[in-house]
Amino acid sequence: MIIDRFIQYLKSEKRCSSHTITAYQTDLDNFCSFLDTHYDLSNPIEVTRDMIRSWVIFLLEEAFSPSSVNRKISTLKSFYNYLLKQGLVNANPAKAVPSLKTPKRLPVYVDEEQLSAALDQEPARGQDFSLCRDHLVIELLYSTGMRRSELLGLRESSIDFENSCLKVLGKRNKERLIPLSKQMEEQLMLYLEMKRTCLEHSTDNLIVTDKGMKAYPELIYRITQAFLVNTTSKRKSPHVLRHSFATHMLSRGADLNTIKELLGHASLAATQVYTHSTIAQLKTIYHEAHPRAKLK
């Protein structure tokens, strides 16, 4: 019951995304299962710091990555902070549990020329709806940098053709406007035309299935994976296109604050990860171009 109340709090007051709520629920269910198995304990209020530490050790022995374990520790810290505010515990037992050191992972992105060449292979106007939709999905993810969940949340009314922008609902229901290029507008108009002529029935959701129903996460993942299979990207997910959007914008001179707003990041720290890849690029250009860079 306590966990249910916490999850409801995340939904109604914190307005967390469904993905975040699912992660919290899974982490807490797994933790409770651990307590039941190893300590014969069913009440999370009675948990101690040492119990949480033993769970961390258990997770590492089960080959969970440090970043995954840190997320689970963060879940417990949030959960017990909630219980503390509710007066159900006297202290947060997870507060003194340190996070694990994790290696810095640079964002995976696709080379700009390769991505542009792949995108230039547009489906002809006479081809079927699914090909047009698939191409639009890739174009939107790369041209706007939006998340998969944000793409799925778009409706036809999200498009503002008059002002050439797209209204995107991000994390915690925060709305932002993303500019649309002329080419992107034309692609959207073509898609909407095919959506109305090729499908007998369809929802107001912008991205739909072949039967006109709202698209689902796995469909977007499959579309992206099929597109990226011909690139050099190691990972093949919608987030690779988001990373590519930010990296290419930064390498072409866009400032971090602008990219932060376009991506919908809450803080600039989340955006600064993209500077690593552009610094590497700058070093390469410097060593190739500066007359004294190659002097020994």
PDB file of C-alpha atoms in Angstrom:
ATOM      1  CA  MET A   1       0.000   0.000   0.000  1.00  0.00           C
ATOM      2  CA  ILE A   2       2.847   2.391   0.826  1.00  0.00           C
ATOM      3  CA  ILE A   3       4.462   1.811  -2.568  1.00  0.00           C
ATOM      4  CA  ASP A   4       1.094   2.314  -4.301  1.00  0.00           C
ATOM      5  CA  ARG A   5       0.707   5.664  -2.542  1.00  0.00           C
ATOM      6  CA  PHE A   6       4.214   6.676  -3.607  1.00  0.00           C
ATOM      7  CA  ILE A   7       3.527   5.735  -7.232  1.00  0.00           C
ATOM      8  CA  GLN A   8       0.284   7.721  -7.146  1.00  0.00           C
ATOM      9  CA  TYR A   9       2.251  10.675  -5.754  1.00  0.00           C
ATOM     10  CA  LEU A  10       4.658  10.432  -8.705  1.00  0.00           C
ATOM     11  CA  LYS A  11       1.734  10.417 -11.128  1.00  0.00           C
ATOM     12  CA  SER A  12      -0.447  13.166  -9.676  1.00  0.00           C
ATOM     13  CA  GLU A  13       1.974  15.556  -7.966  1.00  0.00           C
ATOM     14  CA  LYS A  14       5.379  15.012  -9.578  1.00  0.00           C
ATOM     15  CA  ARG A  15       3.808  14.340 -12.986  1.00  0.00           C
ATOM     16  CA  CYS A  16       6.516  11.870 -13.947  1.00  0.00           C
ATOM     17  CA  SER A  17       6.414  10.189 -17.331  1.00  0.00           C
ATOM     18  CA  SER A  18       4.986   6.693 -17.696  1.00  0.00           C
ATOM     19  CA  HIS A  19       8.500   5.412 -18.441  1.00  0.00           C
ATOM     20  CA  THR A  20       9.841   6.876 -15.163  1.00  0.00           C
ATOM     21  CA  ILE A  21       6.913   5.524 -13.157  1.00  0.00           C
ATOM     22  CA  THR A  22       7.401   2.039 -14.604  1.00  0.00           C
ATOM     23  CA  ALA A  23      11.103   2.171 -13.671  1.00  0.00           C
ATOM     24  CA  TYR A  24      10.305   3.230 -10.085  1.00  0.00           C
ATOM     25  CA  GLN A  25       7.669   0.530  -9.739  1.00  0.00           C
ATOM     26  CA  THR A  26      10.011  -2.168 -11.056  1.00  0.00           C
ATOM     27  CA  ASP A  27      12.878  -1.093  -8.795  1.00  0.00           C
ATOM     28  CA  LEU A  28      10.691  -1.046  -5.684  1.00  0.00           C
ATOM     29  CA  ASP A  29       9.060  -4.391  -6.505  1.00  0.00           C
ATOM     30  CA  ASN A  30      12.503  -5.970  -6.977  1.00  0.00           C
ATOM     31  CA  PHE A  31      13.743  -4.454  -3.727  1.00  0.00           C
ATOM     32  CA  CYS A  32      10.736  -5.769  -1.804  1.00  0.00           C
ATOM     33  CA  SER A  33      11.264  -9.201  -3.319  1.00  0.00           C
ATOM     34  CA  PHE A  34      14.891  -9.097  -2.142  1.00  0.00           C
ATOM     35  CA  LEU A  35      13.814  -8.126   1.388  1.00  0.00           C
ATOM     36  CA  ASP A  36      11.291 -10.953   1.508  1.00  0.00           C
ATOM     37  CA  THR A  37      13.792 -13.546   0.262  1.00  0.00           C
ATOM     38  CA  HIS A  38      16.878 -12.501   2.247  1.00  0.00           C
ATOM     39  CA  TYR A  39      15.415 -10.942   5.395  1.00  0.00           C
ATOM     40  CA  ASP A  40      11.883 -12.355   5.590  1.00  0.00           C
ATOM     41  CA  LEU A  41      10.758  -8.724   5.721  1.00  0.00           C
ATOM     42  CA  SER A  42       7.585  -7.427   4.102  1.00  0.00           C
ATOM     43  CA  ASN A  43       7.429  -3.894   5.516  1.00  0.00           C
ATOM     44  CA  PRO A  44       9.793  -1.423   3.772  1.00  0.00           C
ATOM     45  CA  ILE A  45       9.451   0.962   6.743  1.00  0.00           C
ATOM     46  CA  GLU A  46      11.670  -1.377   8.791  1.00  0.00           C
ATOM     47  CA  VAL A  47      14.541  -1.308   6.292  1.00  0.00           C
ATOM     48  CA  THR A  48      18.041  -0.355   7.459  1.00  0.00           C
ATOM     49  CA  ARG A  49      21.010   1.110   5.623  1.00  0.00           C
ATOM     50  CA  ASP A  50      22.846  -2.216   5.821  1.00  0.00           C
ATOM     51  CA  MET A  51      19.945  -3.980   4.103  1.00  0.00           C
ATOM     52  CA  ILE A  52      20.140  -1.528   1.221  1.00  0.00           C
ATOM     53  CA  ARG A  53      23.904  -1.975   0.993  1.00  0.00           C
ATOM     54  CA  SER A  54      23.479  -5.744   0.851  1.00  0.00           C
ATOM     55  CA  TRP A  55      20.987  -5.258  -2.005  1.00  0.00           C
ATOM     56  CA  VAL A  56      23.578  -3.185  -3.883  1.00  0.00           C
ATOM     57  CA  ILE A  57      26.137  -5.981  -3.465  1.00  0.00           C
ATOM     58  CA  PHE A  58      23.546  -8.513  -4.604  1.00  0.00           C
ATOM     59  CA  LEU A  59      22.812  -6.487  -7.755  1.00  0.00           C
ATOM     60  CA  LEU A  60      26.502  -6.206  -8.621  1.00  0.00           C
ATOM     61  CA  GLU A  61      26.917  -9.960  -8.157  1.00  0.00           C
ATOM     62  CA  GLU A  62      23.994 -10.387 -10.551  1.00  0.00           C
ATOM     63  CA  ALA A  63      26.001  -8.399 -13.143  1.00  0.00           C
ATOM     64  CA  PHE A  64      23.937  -5.199 -13.076  1.00  0.00           C
ATOM     65  CA  SER A  65      25.920  -2.254 -14.426  1.00  0.00           C
ATOM     66  CA  PRO A  66      26.953   0.549 -12.017  1.00  0.00           C
ATOM     67  CA  SER A  67      24.629   2.975 -13.813  1.00  0.00           C
ATOM     68  CA  SER A  68      21.658   0.606 -13.377  1.00  0.00           C
ATOM     69  CA  VAL A  69      22.479   0.142  -9.692  1.00  0.00           C
ATOM     70  CA  ASN A  70      22.752   3.911  -9.238  1.00  0.00           C
ATOM     71  CA  ARG A  71      19.303   4.350 -10.704  1.00  0.00           C
ATOM     72  CA  LYS A  72      17.922   1.847  -8.217  1.00  0.00           C
ATOM     73  CA  ILE A  73      19.676   3.608  -5.318  1.00  0.00           C
ATOM     74  CA  SER A  74      18.161   6.880  -6.535  1.00  0.00           C
ATOM     75  CA  THR A  75      14.725   5.233  -6.568  1.00  0.00           C
ATOM     76  CA  LEU A  76      15.119   4.196  -2.910  1.00  0.00           C
ATOM     77  CA  LYS A  77      16.331   7.657  -1.916  1.00  0.00           C
ATOM     78  CA  SER A  78      13.257   9.241  -3.514  1.00  0.00           C
ATOM     79  CA  PHE A  79      10.961   6.622  -1.971  1.00  0.00           C
ATOM     80  CA  TYR A  80      12.292   7.098   1.563  1.00  0.00           C
ATOM     81  CA  ASN A  81      12.317  10.879   1.204  1.00  0.00           C
ATOM     82  CA  TYR A  82       8.610  10.567   0.476  1.00  0.00           C
ATOM     83  CA  LEU A  83       8.107   8.356   3.560  1.00  0.00           C
ATOM     84  CA  LEU A  84      10.099  10.863   5.629  1.00  0.00           C
ATOM     85  CA  LYS A  85       7.827  13.727   4.526  1.00  0.00           C
ATOM     86  CA  GLN A  86       4.806  11.579   5.347  1.00  0.00           C
ATOM     87  CA  GLY A  87       6.163  10.979   8.865  1.00  0.00           C
ATOM     88  CA  LEU A  88       6.343   7.209   8.308  1.00  0.00           C
ATOM     89  CA  VAL A  89      10.098   6.945   8.939  1.00  0.00           C
ATOM     90  CA  ASN A  90      12.452   8.958  11.138  1.00  0.00           C
ATOM     91  CA  ALA A  91      15.363   8.945   8.703  1.00  0.00           C
ATOM     92  CA  ASN A  92      16.162   8.043   5.101  1.00  0.00           C
ATOM     93  CA  PRO A  93      18.117   4.750   5.248  1.00  0.00           C
ATOM     94  CA  ALA A  94      19.260   5.167   1.626  1.00  0.00           C
ATOM     95  CA  LYS A  95      20.746   8.629   2.170  1.00  0.00           C
ATOM     96  CA  ALA A  96      24.148   7.355   3.339  1.00  0.00           C
ATOM     97  CA  VAL A  97      24.413   4.726   0.587  1.00  0.00           C
ATOM     98  CA  PRO A  98      26.943   6.134  -1.910  1.00  0.00           C
ATOM     99  CA  SER A  99      26.461   5.962  -5.650  1.00  0.00           C
ATOM    100  CA  LEU A 100      28.871   3.810  -7.616  1.00  0.00           C
ATOM    101  CA  LYS A 101      31.514   5.281  -9.889  1.00  0.00           C
ATOM    102  CA  THR A 102      30.543   4.961 -13.539  1.00  0.00           C
ATOM    103  CA  PRO A 103      32.671   5.504 -16.650  1.00  0.00           C
ATOM    104  CA  LYS A 104      31.638   8.507 -18.721  1.00  0.00           C
ATOM    105  CA  ARG A 105      29.784   7.385 -21.826  1.00  0.00           C
ATOM    106  CA  LEU A 106      29.861   9.642 -24.837  1.00  0.00           C
ATOM    107  CA  PRO A 107      26.630   9.878 -26.829  1.00  0.00           C
ATOM    108  CA  VAL A 108      26.480   7.625 -29.882  1.00  0.00           C
ATOM    109  CA  TYR A 109      25.712   9.533 -33.068  1.00  0.00           C
ATOM    110  CA  VAL A 110      25.824   9.034 -36.833  1.00  0.00           C
ATOM    111  CA  ASP A 111      28.241  10.843 -39.120  1.00  0.00           C
ATOM    112  CA  GLU A 112      26.534  13.886 -40.646  1.00  0.00           C
ATOM    113  CA  GLU A 113      27.301  13.045 -44.280  1.00  0.00           C
ATOM    114  CA  GLN A 114      26.174   9.438 -43.930  1.00  0.00           C
ATOM    115  CA  LEU A 115      22.956  10.464 -42.220  1.00  0.00           C
ATOM    116  CA  SER A 116      22.165  13.101 -44.837  1.00  0.00           C
ATOM    117  CA  ALA A 117      22.815  10.645 -47.664  1.00  0.00           C
ATOM    118  CA  ALA A 118      20.460   8.084 -46.089  1.00  0.00           C
ATOM    119  CA  LEU A 119      17.753  10.702 -45.528  1.00  0.00           C
ATOM    120  CA  ASP A 120      17.956  11.893 -49.143  1.00  0.00           C
ATOM    121  CA  GLN A 121      16.553   8.549 -50.271  1.00  0.00           C
ATOM    122  CA  GLU A 122      12.972   9.761 -49.864  1.00  0.00           C
ATOM    123  CA  PRO A 123       9.963   7.631 -50.803  1.00  0.00           C
ATOM    124  CA  ALA A 124       8.218   8.810 -53.954  1.00  0.00           C
ATOM    125  CA  ARG A 125       4.768  10.402 -53.696  1.00  0.00           C
ATOM    126  CA  GLY A 126       3.151   7.364 -55.316  1.00  0.00           C
ATOM    127  CA  GLN A 127       4.516   4.846 -52.789  1.00  0.00           C
ATOM    128  CA  ASP A 128       2.523   3.398 -49.898  1.00  0.00           C
ATOM    129  CA  PHE A 129       1.576   4.989 -46.602  1.00  0.00           C
ATOM    130  CA  SER A 130       3.878   2.935 -44.381  1.00  0.00           C
ATOM    131  CA  LEU A 131       6.998   3.999 -46.326  1.00  0.00           C
ATOM    132  CA  CYS A 132       5.958   7.633 -46.094  1.00  0.00           C
ATOM    133  CA  ARG A 133       5.272   7.297 -42.346  1.00  0.00           C
ATOM    134  CA  ASP A 134       8.574   5.532 -41.677  1.00  0.00           C
ATOM    135  CA  HIS A 135      10.513   8.248 -43.453  1.00  0.00           C
ATOM    136  CA  LEU A 136       8.629  10.948 -41.542  1.00  0.00           C
ATOM    137  CA  VAL A 137       9.473   9.271 -38.222  1.00  0.00           C
ATOM    138  CA  ILE A 138      13.198   9.401 -39.049  1.00  0.00           C
ATOM    139  CA  GLU A 139      12.984  12.968 -40.338  1.00  0.00           C
ATOM    140  CA  LEU A 140      11.155  14.180 -37.228  1.00  0.00           C
ATOM    141  CA  LEU A 141      13.495  12.469 -34.781  1.00  0.00           C
ATOM    142  CA  TYR A 142      16.579  13.894 -36.485  1.00  0.00           C
ATOM    143  CA  SER A 143      15.196  17.314 -37.465  1.00  0.00           C
ATOM    144  CA  THR A 144      13.773  18.096 -34.020  1.00  0.00           C
ATOM    145  CA  GLY A 145      15.827  15.991 -31.595  1.00  0.00           C
ATOM    146  CA  MET A 146      12.683  14.938 -29.753  1.00  0.00           C
ATOM    147  CA  ARG A 147      12.391  11.808 -27.629  1.00  0.00           C
ATOM    148  CA  ARG A 148      10.495   8.715 -28.774  1.00  0.00           C
ATOM    149  CA  SER A 149       7.799   9.304 -26.138  1.00  0.00           C
ATOM    150  CA  GLU A 150       7.385  12.899 -27.353  1.00  0.00           C
ATOM    151  CA  LEU A 151       7.017  11.727 -30.942  1.00  0.00           C
ATOM    152  CA  LEU A 152       4.294   9.283 -29.907  1.00  0.00           C
ATOM    153  CA  GLY A 153       2.496  12.073 -28.055  1.00  0.00           C
ATOM    154  CA  LEU A 154       2.216  14.324 -31.118  1.00  0.00           C
ATOM    155  CA  ARG A 155      -1.222  15.008 -32.556  1.00  0.00           C
ATOM    156  CA  GLU A 156      -2.127  16.606 -35.870  1.00  0.00           C
ATOM    157  CA  SER A 157      -2.981  19.752 -33.914  1.00  0.00           C
ATOM    158  CA  SER A 158       0.623  19.860 -32.634  1.00  0.00           C
ATOM    159  CA  ILE A 159       1.707  21.174 -36.043  1.00  0.00           C
ATOM    160  CA  ASP A 160       1.559  24.953 -36.447  1.00  0.00           C
ATOM    161  CA  PHE A 161       2.037  25.498 -40.169  1.00  0.00           C
ATOM    162  CA  GLU A 162       1.308  29.218 -39.860  1.00  0.00           C
ATOM    163  CA  ASN A 163       4.273  29.787 -37.539  1.00  0.00           C
ATOM    164  CA  SER A 164       6.379  26.890 -38.889  1.00  0.00           C
ATOM    165  CA  CYS A 165       6.806  25.150 -35.573  1.00  0.00           C
ATOM    166  CA  LEU A 166       5.867  22.013 -33.684  1.00  0.00           C
ATOM    167  CA  LYS A 167       4.395  21.925 -30.180  1.00  0.00           C
ATOM    168  CA  VAL A 168       6.066  19.138 -28.202  1.00  0.00           C
ATOM    169  CA  LEU A 169       4.969  17.962 -24.771  1.00  0.00           C
ATOM    170  CA  GLY A 170       8.084  16.885 -22.882  1.00  0.00           C
ATOM    171  CA  LYS A 171       8.867  15.503 -19.462  1.00  0.00           C
ATOM    172  CA  ARG A 172       6.608  16.629 -16.604  1.00  0.00           C
ATOM    173  CA  ASN A 173       4.151  18.009 -19.172  1.00  0.00           C
ATOM    174  CA  LYS A 174       6.445  20.875 -20.109  1.00  0.00           C
ATOM    175  CA  GLU A 175       5.588  22.195 -23.567  1.00  0.00           C
ATOM    176  CA  ARG A 176       8.207  23.563 -25.935  1.00  0.00           C
ATOM    177  CA  LEU A 177       8.189  24.863 -29.501  1.00  0.00           C
ATOM    178  CA  ILE A 178      10.558  23.445 -32.113  1.00  0.00           C
ATOM    179  CA  PRO A 179      11.031  25.250 -35.468  1.00  0.00           C
ATOM    180  CA  LEU A 180      10.182  23.402 -38.676  1.00  0.00           C
ATOM    181  CA  SER A 181      12.130  23.745 -41.896  1.00  0.00           C
ATOM    182  CA  LYS A 182      10.327  24.199 -45.218  1.00  0.00           C
ATOM    183  CA  GLN A 183      11.362  20.677 -46.229  1.00  0.00           C
ATOM    184  CA  MET A 184       9.980  19.280 -42.959  1.00  0.00           C
ATOM    185  CA  GLU A 185       6.675  21.092 -43.486  1.00  0.00           C
ATOM    186  CA  GLU A 186       6.372  19.660 -47.003  1.00  0.00           C
ATOM    187  CA  GLN A 187       7.070  16.176 -45.654  1.00  0.00           C
ATOM    188  CA  LEU A 188       4.379  16.620 -43.000  1.00  0.00           C
ATOM    189  CA  MET A 189       1.832  17.847 -45.546  1.00  0.00           C
ATOM    190  CA  LEU A 190       2.559  14.880 -47.815  1.00  0.00           C
ATOM    191  CA  TYR A 191       2.152  12.491 -44.898  1.00  0.00           C
ATOM    192  CA  LEU A 192      -1.133  14.040 -43.735  1.00  0.00           C
ATOM    193  CA  GLU A 193      -2.472  13.859 -47.301  1.00  0.00           C
ATOM    194  CA  MET A 194      -1.562  10.158 -47.553  1.00  0.00           C
ATOM    195  CA  LYS A 195      -2.938   9.500 -44.072  1.00  0.00           C
ATOM    196  CA  ARG A 196      -6.362  10.786 -45.134  1.00  0.00           C
ATOM    197  CA  THR A 197      -6.442   9.102 -48.544  1.00  0.00           C
ATOM    198  CA  CYS A 198      -4.859   5.735 -47.717  1.00  0.00           C
ATOM    199  CA  LEU A 199      -6.511   4.971 -44.364  1.00  0.00           C
ATOM    200  CA  GLU A 200     -10.255   4.395 -43.946  1.00  0.00           C
ATOM    201  CA  HIS A 201     -10.194   5.296 -40.259  1.00  0.00           C
ATOM    202  CA  SER A 202      -7.509   7.072 -38.254  1.00  0.00           C
ATOM    203  CA  THR A 203      -6.992   8.791 -34.904  1.00  0.00           C
ATOM    204  CA  ASP A 204      -5.859  12.382 -34.394  1.00  0.00           C
ATOM    205  CA  ASN A 205      -2.460  11.058 -33.326  1.00  0.00           C
ATOM    206  CA  LEU A 206       0.155  12.217 -35.813  1.00  0.00           C
ATOM    207  CA  ILE A 207       2.069   8.943 -36.087  1.00  0.00           C
ATOM    208  CA  VAL A 208      -0.234   5.967 -36.591  1.00  0.00           C
ATOM    209  CA  THR A 209      -0.013   2.301 -37.538  1.00  0.00           C
ATOM    210  CA  ASP A 210      -0.978   0.901 -40.938  1.00  0.00           C
ATOM    211  CA  LYS A 211      -4.507   0.472 -39.523  1.00  0.00           C
ATOM    212  CA  GLY A 212      -4.773   4.061 -38.341  1.00  0.00           C
ATOM    213  CA  MET A 213      -4.268   3.352 -34.629  1.00  0.00           C
ATOM    214  CA  LYS A 214      -1.870   5.300 -32.399  1.00  0.00           C
ATOM    215  CA  ALA A 215       1.721   4.157 -32.954  1.00  0.00           C
ATOM    216  CA  TYR A 216       3.452   2.285 -30.127  1.00  0.00           C
ATOM    217  CA  PRO A 217       7.084   2.415 -28.864  1.00  0.00           C
ATOM    218  CA  GLU A 218       8.169  -0.869 -30.455  1.00  0.00           C
ATOM    219  CA  LEU A 219       7.059   0.342 -33.910  1.00  0.00           C
ATOM    220  CA  ILE A 220       9.206   3.483 -33.638  1.00  0.00           C
ATOM    221  CA  TYR A 221      12.145   1.393 -32.469  1.00  0.00           C
ATOM    222  CA  ARG A 222      11.796  -1.014 -35.415  1.00  0.00           C
ATOM    223  CA  ILE A 223      11.555   1.850 -37.914  1.00  0.00           C
ATOM    224  CA  THR A 224      14.688   3.476 -36.490  1.00  0.00           C
ATOM    225  CA  GLN A 225      16.611   0.217 -36.333  1.00  0.00           C
ATOM    226  CA  ALA A 226      15.812  -0.565 -39.973  1.00  0.00           C
ATOM    227  CA  PHE A 227      17.016   2.893 -41.009  1.00  0.00           C
ATOM    228  CA  LEU A 228      20.245   2.854 -38.971  1.00  0.00           C
ATOM    229  CA  VAL A 229      21.278  -0.642 -40.065  1.00  0.00           C
ATOM    230  CA  ASN A 230      22.986   0.896 -43.115  1.00  0.00           C
ATOM    231  CA  THR A 231      24.960   3.455 -41.073  1.00  0.00           C
ATOM    232  CA  THR A 232      28.073   3.089 -38.931  1.00  0.00           C
ATOM    233  CA  SER A 233      26.167   3.638 -35.695  1.00  0.00           C
ATOM    234  CA  LYS A 234      26.924   0.990 -33.063  1.00  0.00           C
ATOM    235  CA  ARG A 235      23.574   1.496 -31.395  1.00  0.00           C
ATOM    236  CA  LYS A 236      20.372   1.560 -33.401  1.00  0.00           C
ATOM    237  CA  SER A 237      17.701   3.345 -31.398  1.00  0.00           C
ATOM    238  CA  PRO A 238      15.653   6.569 -31.650  1.00  0.00           C
ATOM    239  CA  HIS A 239      17.997   8.185 -29.127  1.00  0.00           C
ATOM    240  CA  VAL A 240      20.892   7.885 -31.600  1.00  0.00           C
ATOM    241  CA  LEU A 241      19.052  10.339 -33.868  1.00  0.00           C
ATOM    242  CA  ARG A 242      18.495  12.671 -30.903  1.00  0.00           C
ATOM    243  CA  HIS A 243      22.227  12.522 -30.137  1.00  0.00           C
ATOM    244  CA  SER A 244      23.023  13.104 -33.820  1.00  0.00           C
ATOM    245  CA  PHE A 245      20.743  16.157 -33.894  1.00  0.00           C
ATOM    246  CA  ALA A 246      22.497  17.752 -30.910  1.00  0.00           C
ATOM    247  CA  THR A 247      26.025  16.838 -32.006  1.00  0.00           C
ATOM    248  CA  HIS A 248      25.555  18.148 -35.549  1.00  0.00           C
ATOM    249  CA  MET A 249      23.930  21.365 -34.297  1.00  0.00           C
ATOM    250  CA  LEU A 250      26.810  22.007 -31.907  1.00  0.00           C
ATOM    251  CA  SER A 251      29.487  21.241 -34.509  1.00  0.00           C
ATOM    252  CA  ARG A 252      27.862  23.770 -36.852  1.00  0.00           C
ATOM    253  CA  GLY A 253      27.993  26.576 -34.296  1.00  0.00           C
ATOM    254  CA  ALA A 254      24.757  26.389 -32.312  1.00  0.00           C
ATOM    255  CA  ASP A 255      25.232  27.435 -28.678  1.00  0.00           C
ATOM    256  CA  LEU A 256      24.552  25.055 -25.798  1.00  0.00           C
ATOM    257  CA  ASN A 257      21.617  27.039 -24.406  1.00  0.00           C
ATOM    258  CA  THR A 258      19.779  26.853 -27.727  1.00  0.00           C
ATOM    259  CA  ILE A 259      20.357  23.104 -27.967  1.00  0.00           C
ATOM    260  CA  LYS A 260      19.255  22.727 -24.339  1.00  0.00           C
ATOM    261  CA  GLU A 261      15.917  24.399 -25.119  1.00  0.00           C
ATOM    262  CA  LEU A 262      15.387  22.380 -28.295  1.00  0.00           C
ATOM    263  CA  LEU A 263      16.094  19.100 -26.512  1.00  0.00           C
ATOM    264  CA  GLY A 264      13.920  20.014 -23.526  1.00  0.00           C
ATOM    265  CA  HIS A 265      16.685  19.464 -20.973  1.00  0.00           C
ATOM    266  CA  ALA A 266      15.995  20.729 -17.459  1.00  0.00           C
ATOM    267  CA  SER A 267      19.605  21.833 -16.927  1.00  0.00           C
ATOM    268  CA  LEU A 268      22.606  22.754 -19.040  1.00  0.00           C
ATOM    269  CA  ALA A 269      24.641  19.944 -17.437  1.00  0.00           C
ATOM    270  CA  ALA A 270      22.648  17.364 -19.404  1.00  0.00           C
ATOM    271  CA  THR A 271      23.453  19.148 -22.660  1.00  0.00           C
ATOM    272  CA  GLN A 272      27.190  19.568 -21.997  1.00  0.00           C
ATOM    273  CA  VAL A 273      27.829  15.885 -22.727  1.00  0.00           C
ATOM    274  CA  TYR A 274      27.743  16.781 -26.430  1.00  0.00           C
ATOM    275  CA  THR A 275      30.777  19.054 -26.106  1.00  0.00           C
ATOM    276  CA  HIS A 276      33.060  16.002 -25.782  1.00  0.00           C
ATOM    277  CA  SER A 277      32.452  14.826 -29.330  1.00  0.00           C
ATOM    278  CA  THR A 278      32.793  18.316 -30.798  1.00  0.00           C
ATOM    279  CA  ILE A 279      36.045  18.934 -28.905  1.00  0.00           C
ATOM    280  CA  ALA A 280      37.454  15.768 -30.493  1.00  0.00           C
ATOM    281  CA  GLN A 281      36.378  17.097 -33.881  1.00  0.00           C
ATOM    282  CA  LEU A 282      37.964  20.480 -33.171  1.00  0.00           C
ATOM    283  CA  LYS A 283      41.251  18.795 -32.240  1.00  0.00           C
ATOM    284  CA  THR A 284      41.287  16.938 -35.544  1.00  0.00           C
ATOM    285  CA  ILE A 285      40.607  20.119 -37.535  1.00  0.00           C
ATOM    286  CA  TYR A 286      43.232  22.018 -35.538  1.00  0.00           C
ATOM    287  CA  HIS A 287      45.966  19.451 -36.147  1.00  0.00           C
ATOM    288  CA  GLU A 288      45.139  19.342 -39.860  1.00  0.00           C
ATOM    289  CA  ALA A 289      44.813  23.086 -40.394  1.00  0.00           C
ATOM    290  CA  HIS A 290      47.134  25.007 -38.063  1.00  0.00           C
ATOM    291  CA  PRO A 291      50.581  25.619 -39.623  1.00  0.00           C
ATOM    292  CA  ARG A 292      52.455  24.916 -36.392  1.00  0.00           C
ATOM    293  CA  ALA A 293      50.254  22.093 -35.067  1.00  0.00           C
ATOM    294  CA  LYS A 294      52.431  19.390 -36.608  1.00  0.00           C
ATOM    295  CA  LEU A 295      55.748  20.801 -35.425  1.00  0.00           C
ATOM    296  CA  LYS A 296      57.676  18.543 -33.046  1.00  0.00           C
TER     297      LYS A 296
END
